[in-house]
Coordinates of C-alpha atoms in Angstrom, one line a residue:
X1 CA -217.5 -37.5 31.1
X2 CA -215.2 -37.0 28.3
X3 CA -211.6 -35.7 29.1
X4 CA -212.8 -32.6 27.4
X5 CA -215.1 -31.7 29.7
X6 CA -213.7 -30.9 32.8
X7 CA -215.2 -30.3 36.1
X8 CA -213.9 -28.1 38.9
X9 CA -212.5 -29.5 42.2
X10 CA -213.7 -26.3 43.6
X11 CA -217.2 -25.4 42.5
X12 CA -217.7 -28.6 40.4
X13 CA -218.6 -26.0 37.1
X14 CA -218.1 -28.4 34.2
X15 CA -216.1 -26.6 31.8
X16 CA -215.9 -27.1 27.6
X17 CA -213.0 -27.4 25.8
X18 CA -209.3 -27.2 27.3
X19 CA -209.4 -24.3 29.7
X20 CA -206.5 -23.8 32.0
X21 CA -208.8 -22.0 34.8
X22 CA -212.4 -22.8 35.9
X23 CA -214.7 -20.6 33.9
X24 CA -216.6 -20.3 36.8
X25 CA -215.0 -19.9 39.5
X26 CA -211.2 -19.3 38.4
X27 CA -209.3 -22.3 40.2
X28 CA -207.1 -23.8 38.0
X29 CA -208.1 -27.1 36.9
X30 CA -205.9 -30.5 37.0
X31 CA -202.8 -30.8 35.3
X32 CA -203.4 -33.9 33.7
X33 CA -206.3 -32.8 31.1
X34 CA -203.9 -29.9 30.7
X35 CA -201.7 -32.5 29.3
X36 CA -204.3 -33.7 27.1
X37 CA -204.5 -31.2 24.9
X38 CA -201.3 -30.5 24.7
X39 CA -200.4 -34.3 23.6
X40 CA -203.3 -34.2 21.2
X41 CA -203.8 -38.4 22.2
X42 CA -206.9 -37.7 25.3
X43 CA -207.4 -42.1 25.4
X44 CA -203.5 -42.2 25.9
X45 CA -203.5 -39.6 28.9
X46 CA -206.8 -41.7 30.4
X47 CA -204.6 -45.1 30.1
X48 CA -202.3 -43.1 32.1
X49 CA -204.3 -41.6 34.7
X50 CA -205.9 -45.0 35.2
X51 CA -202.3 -47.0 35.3
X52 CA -201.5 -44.2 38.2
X53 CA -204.8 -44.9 40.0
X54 CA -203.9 -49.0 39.8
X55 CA -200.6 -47.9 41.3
X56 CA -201.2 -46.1 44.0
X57 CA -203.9 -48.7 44.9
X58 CA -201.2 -50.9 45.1
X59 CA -198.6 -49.2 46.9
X60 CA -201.2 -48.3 49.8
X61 CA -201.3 -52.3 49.9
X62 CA -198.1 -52.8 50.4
X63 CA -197.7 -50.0 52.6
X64 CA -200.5 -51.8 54.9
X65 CA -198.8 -55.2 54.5
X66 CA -195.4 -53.8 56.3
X67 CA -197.6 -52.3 58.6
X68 CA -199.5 -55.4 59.8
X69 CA -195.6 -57.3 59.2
X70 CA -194.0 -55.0 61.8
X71 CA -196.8 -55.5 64.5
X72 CA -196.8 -59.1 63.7
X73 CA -192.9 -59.1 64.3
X74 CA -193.4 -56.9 67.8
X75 CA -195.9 -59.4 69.4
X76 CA -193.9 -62.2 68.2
X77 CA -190.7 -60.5 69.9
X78 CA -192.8 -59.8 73.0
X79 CA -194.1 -63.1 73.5
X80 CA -191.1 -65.2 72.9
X81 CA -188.4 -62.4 75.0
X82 CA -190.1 -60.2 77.7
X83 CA -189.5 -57.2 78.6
X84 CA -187.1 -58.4 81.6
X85 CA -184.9 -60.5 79.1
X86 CA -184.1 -57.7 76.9
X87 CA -183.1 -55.3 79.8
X88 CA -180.7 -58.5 81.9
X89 CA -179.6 -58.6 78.0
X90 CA -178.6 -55.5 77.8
X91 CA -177.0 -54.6 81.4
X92 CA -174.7 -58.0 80.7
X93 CA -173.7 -56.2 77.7
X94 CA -173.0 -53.0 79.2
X95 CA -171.4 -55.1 82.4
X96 CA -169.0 -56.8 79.8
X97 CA -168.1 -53.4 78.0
X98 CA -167.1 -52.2 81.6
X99 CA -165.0 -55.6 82.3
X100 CA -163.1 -55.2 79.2
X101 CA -162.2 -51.6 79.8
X102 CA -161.0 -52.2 83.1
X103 CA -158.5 -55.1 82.1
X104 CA -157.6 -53.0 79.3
X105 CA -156.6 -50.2 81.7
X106 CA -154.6 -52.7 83.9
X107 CA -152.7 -54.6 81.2
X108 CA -151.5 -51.4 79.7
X109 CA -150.1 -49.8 83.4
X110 CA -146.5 -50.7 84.9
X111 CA -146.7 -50.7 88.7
X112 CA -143.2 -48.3 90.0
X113 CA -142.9 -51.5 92.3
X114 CA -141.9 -53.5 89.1
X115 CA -139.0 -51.7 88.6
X116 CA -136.3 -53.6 89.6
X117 CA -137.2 -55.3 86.6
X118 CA -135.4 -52.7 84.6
X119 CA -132.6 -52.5 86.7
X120 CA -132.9 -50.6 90.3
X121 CA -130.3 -48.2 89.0
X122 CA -132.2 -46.6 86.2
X123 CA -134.1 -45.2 89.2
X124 CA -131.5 -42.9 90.3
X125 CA -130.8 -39.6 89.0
X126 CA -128.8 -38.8 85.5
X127 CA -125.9 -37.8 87.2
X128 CA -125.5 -40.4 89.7
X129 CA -126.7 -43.4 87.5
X130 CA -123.7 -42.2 85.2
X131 CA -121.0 -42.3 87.7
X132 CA -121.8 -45.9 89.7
X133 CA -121.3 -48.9 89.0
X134 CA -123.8 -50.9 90.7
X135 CA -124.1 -54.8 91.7
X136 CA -127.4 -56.6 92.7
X137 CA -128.0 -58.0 95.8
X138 CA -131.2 -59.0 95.8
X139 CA -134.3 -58.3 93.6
X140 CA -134.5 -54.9 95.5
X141 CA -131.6 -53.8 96.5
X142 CA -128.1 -52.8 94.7
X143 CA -124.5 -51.7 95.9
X144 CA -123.0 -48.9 93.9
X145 CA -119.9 -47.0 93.8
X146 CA -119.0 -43.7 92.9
X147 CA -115.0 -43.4 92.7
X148 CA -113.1 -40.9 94.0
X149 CA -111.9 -38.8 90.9
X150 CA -115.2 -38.6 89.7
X151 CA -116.2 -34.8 89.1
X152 CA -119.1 -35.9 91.9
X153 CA -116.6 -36.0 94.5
X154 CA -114.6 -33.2 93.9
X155 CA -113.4 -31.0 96.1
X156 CA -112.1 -33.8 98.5
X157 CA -116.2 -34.1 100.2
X158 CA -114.8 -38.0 101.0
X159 CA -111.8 -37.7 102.0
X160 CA -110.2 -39.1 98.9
X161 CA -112.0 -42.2 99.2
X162 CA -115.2 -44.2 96.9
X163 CA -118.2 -43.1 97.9
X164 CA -120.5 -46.5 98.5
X165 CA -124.6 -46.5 98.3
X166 CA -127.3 -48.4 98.7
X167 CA -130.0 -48.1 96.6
X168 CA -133.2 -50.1 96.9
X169 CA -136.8 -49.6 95.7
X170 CA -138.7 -50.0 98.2
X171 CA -142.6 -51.8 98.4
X172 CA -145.8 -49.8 99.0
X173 CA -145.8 -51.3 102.8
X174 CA -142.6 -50.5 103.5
X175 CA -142.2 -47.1 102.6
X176 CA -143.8 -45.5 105.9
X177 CA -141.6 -47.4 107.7
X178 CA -138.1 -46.7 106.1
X179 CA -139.0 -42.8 106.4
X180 CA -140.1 -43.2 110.2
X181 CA -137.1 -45.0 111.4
X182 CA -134.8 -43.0 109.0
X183 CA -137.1 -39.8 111.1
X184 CA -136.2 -41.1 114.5
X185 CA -132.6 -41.8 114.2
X186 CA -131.7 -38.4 114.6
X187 CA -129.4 -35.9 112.2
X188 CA -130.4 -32.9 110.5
X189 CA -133.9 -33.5 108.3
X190 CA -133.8 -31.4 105.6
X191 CA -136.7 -32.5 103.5
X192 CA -139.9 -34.0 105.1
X193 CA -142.4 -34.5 102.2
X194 CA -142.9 -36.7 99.2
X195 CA -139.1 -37.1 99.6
X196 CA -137.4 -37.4 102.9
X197 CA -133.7 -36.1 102.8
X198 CA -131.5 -36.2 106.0
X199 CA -127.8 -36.5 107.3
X200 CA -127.3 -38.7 110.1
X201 CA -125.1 -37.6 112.9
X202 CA -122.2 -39.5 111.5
X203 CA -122.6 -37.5 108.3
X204 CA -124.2 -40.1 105.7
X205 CA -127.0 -38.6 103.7
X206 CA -130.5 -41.1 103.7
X207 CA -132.8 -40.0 100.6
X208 CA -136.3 -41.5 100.3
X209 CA -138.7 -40.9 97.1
X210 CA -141.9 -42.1 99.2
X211 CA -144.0 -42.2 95.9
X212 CA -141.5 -44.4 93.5
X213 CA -139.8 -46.4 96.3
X214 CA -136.4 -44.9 95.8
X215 CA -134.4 -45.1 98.8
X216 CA -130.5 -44.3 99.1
X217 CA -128.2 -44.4 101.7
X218 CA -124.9 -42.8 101.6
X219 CA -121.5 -43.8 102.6
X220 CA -120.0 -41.1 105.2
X221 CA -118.9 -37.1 104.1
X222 CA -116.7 -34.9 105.3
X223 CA -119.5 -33.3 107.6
X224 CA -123.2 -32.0 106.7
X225 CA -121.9 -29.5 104.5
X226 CA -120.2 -31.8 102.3
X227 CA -123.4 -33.6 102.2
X228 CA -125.2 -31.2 101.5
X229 CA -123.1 -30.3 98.0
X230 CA -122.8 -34.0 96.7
X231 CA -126.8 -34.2 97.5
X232 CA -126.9 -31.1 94.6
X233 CA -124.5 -32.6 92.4
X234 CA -126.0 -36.2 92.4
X235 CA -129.4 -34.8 91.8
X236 CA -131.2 -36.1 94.9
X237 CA -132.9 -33.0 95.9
X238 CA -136.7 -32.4 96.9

């Protein structure tokens, strides 16, 4: 069959000439003759045609190649690593993510018990950690003043005299028990939470922070009531 006689893909009706459309049947017939006789060259548009055929010949082949590559490759993988193997792979990878993330999460957190660290003052209220001056005693515990003229005292609450604390921050196991003893001594409670606040019967005021550890103790007052105003004034409220 010469390119000039084409033959419909629908009806097979072999048509003369260069038609667009089946005579027969109307369907329009392939492109490529189309191109024929618009190029003029019909041997040049059969090289083509045939170069295409070659082609796609050859890229079904390599299409099956990769095929029978990639089931090659999945037997080879499931003989040498069974299925067991890649899932004890996997949950040690996933048990490793979870390790890391944990340490991560403890390096970057500062227990409230390291404090003292920083200086067992710099636990205490603005106000108060402005006006004493504190010396260590131990890794937990400090003695700090508060002098007389300072605006803290005013109003004569001492009796004219430095106001002494003891300031300590206190371990997790030791909490409970500074707060129950502190409870059982007697004196006015006044807070009974988080924080414990109290005045003693010889009018010294006891302040416990139970979740940082903070723990003051107080010098004496001039009563409860003076107590009562330098707890405001220092901060040390519920």
């Amino acid at each position: 069959m010469s390119v000039a006689e084409l033959v419909c893909q629908y009806c097979s009706h072999r048509n003369a000439g260069n038609p667009a459309q089946c005579g027969h049947c109307g369907a329009p017939l392939p492109a490529v003759h189309r191109l024929s006789s618009l190029t003029g060259h019909p041997e040049q548009v059969e090289r083509v045609v045939a170069g295409a055929e070659r082609a796609a010949a050859a890229t079904e082949s390599v299409v099956a190649g990769a095929e029978n590559a990639v089931a090659g490759a999945e037997k080879l993988a499931a003989q040498q690593y069974p299925r067991w193997q890649w899932g004890a792979a996997i949950a040690a990878v996933v048990a490793t993510v979870v390790g890391l993330g944990f340490t991560v999460v403890r390096s970057c957190s500062t227990p409230l018990a390291s404090m003292p660290d920083m200086g067992i003052e710099q636990a205490l209220p603005g106000q108060l950690r402005a006006a004493a001056s504190c010396q260590r005693v131990d890794s937990t515990t400090e003695n700090c003043v508060v002098p007389a003229a300072d605006p803290l005292l005013a109003g004569g609450i001492t009796g004219g005299k430095d106001l002494t604390l003891s300031v300590a921050l206190d371990p997790p196991q030791r909490r409970a028990d500074t707060v129950r003893n502190w409870r059982t001594a007697g004196g006015t409670v006044l807070a009974d939470g988080v924080v414990f606040i109290a005045i003693s019967p010889t009018a010294t005021l006891r302040y416990a922070n139970t979740l940082v550890g903070l723990r003051v103790e107080t010098g004496s007052f001039n009563g409860r009531a003076a107590a009562q105003t330098f707890m405001a004034r220092a901060g040390l409220t519920p």
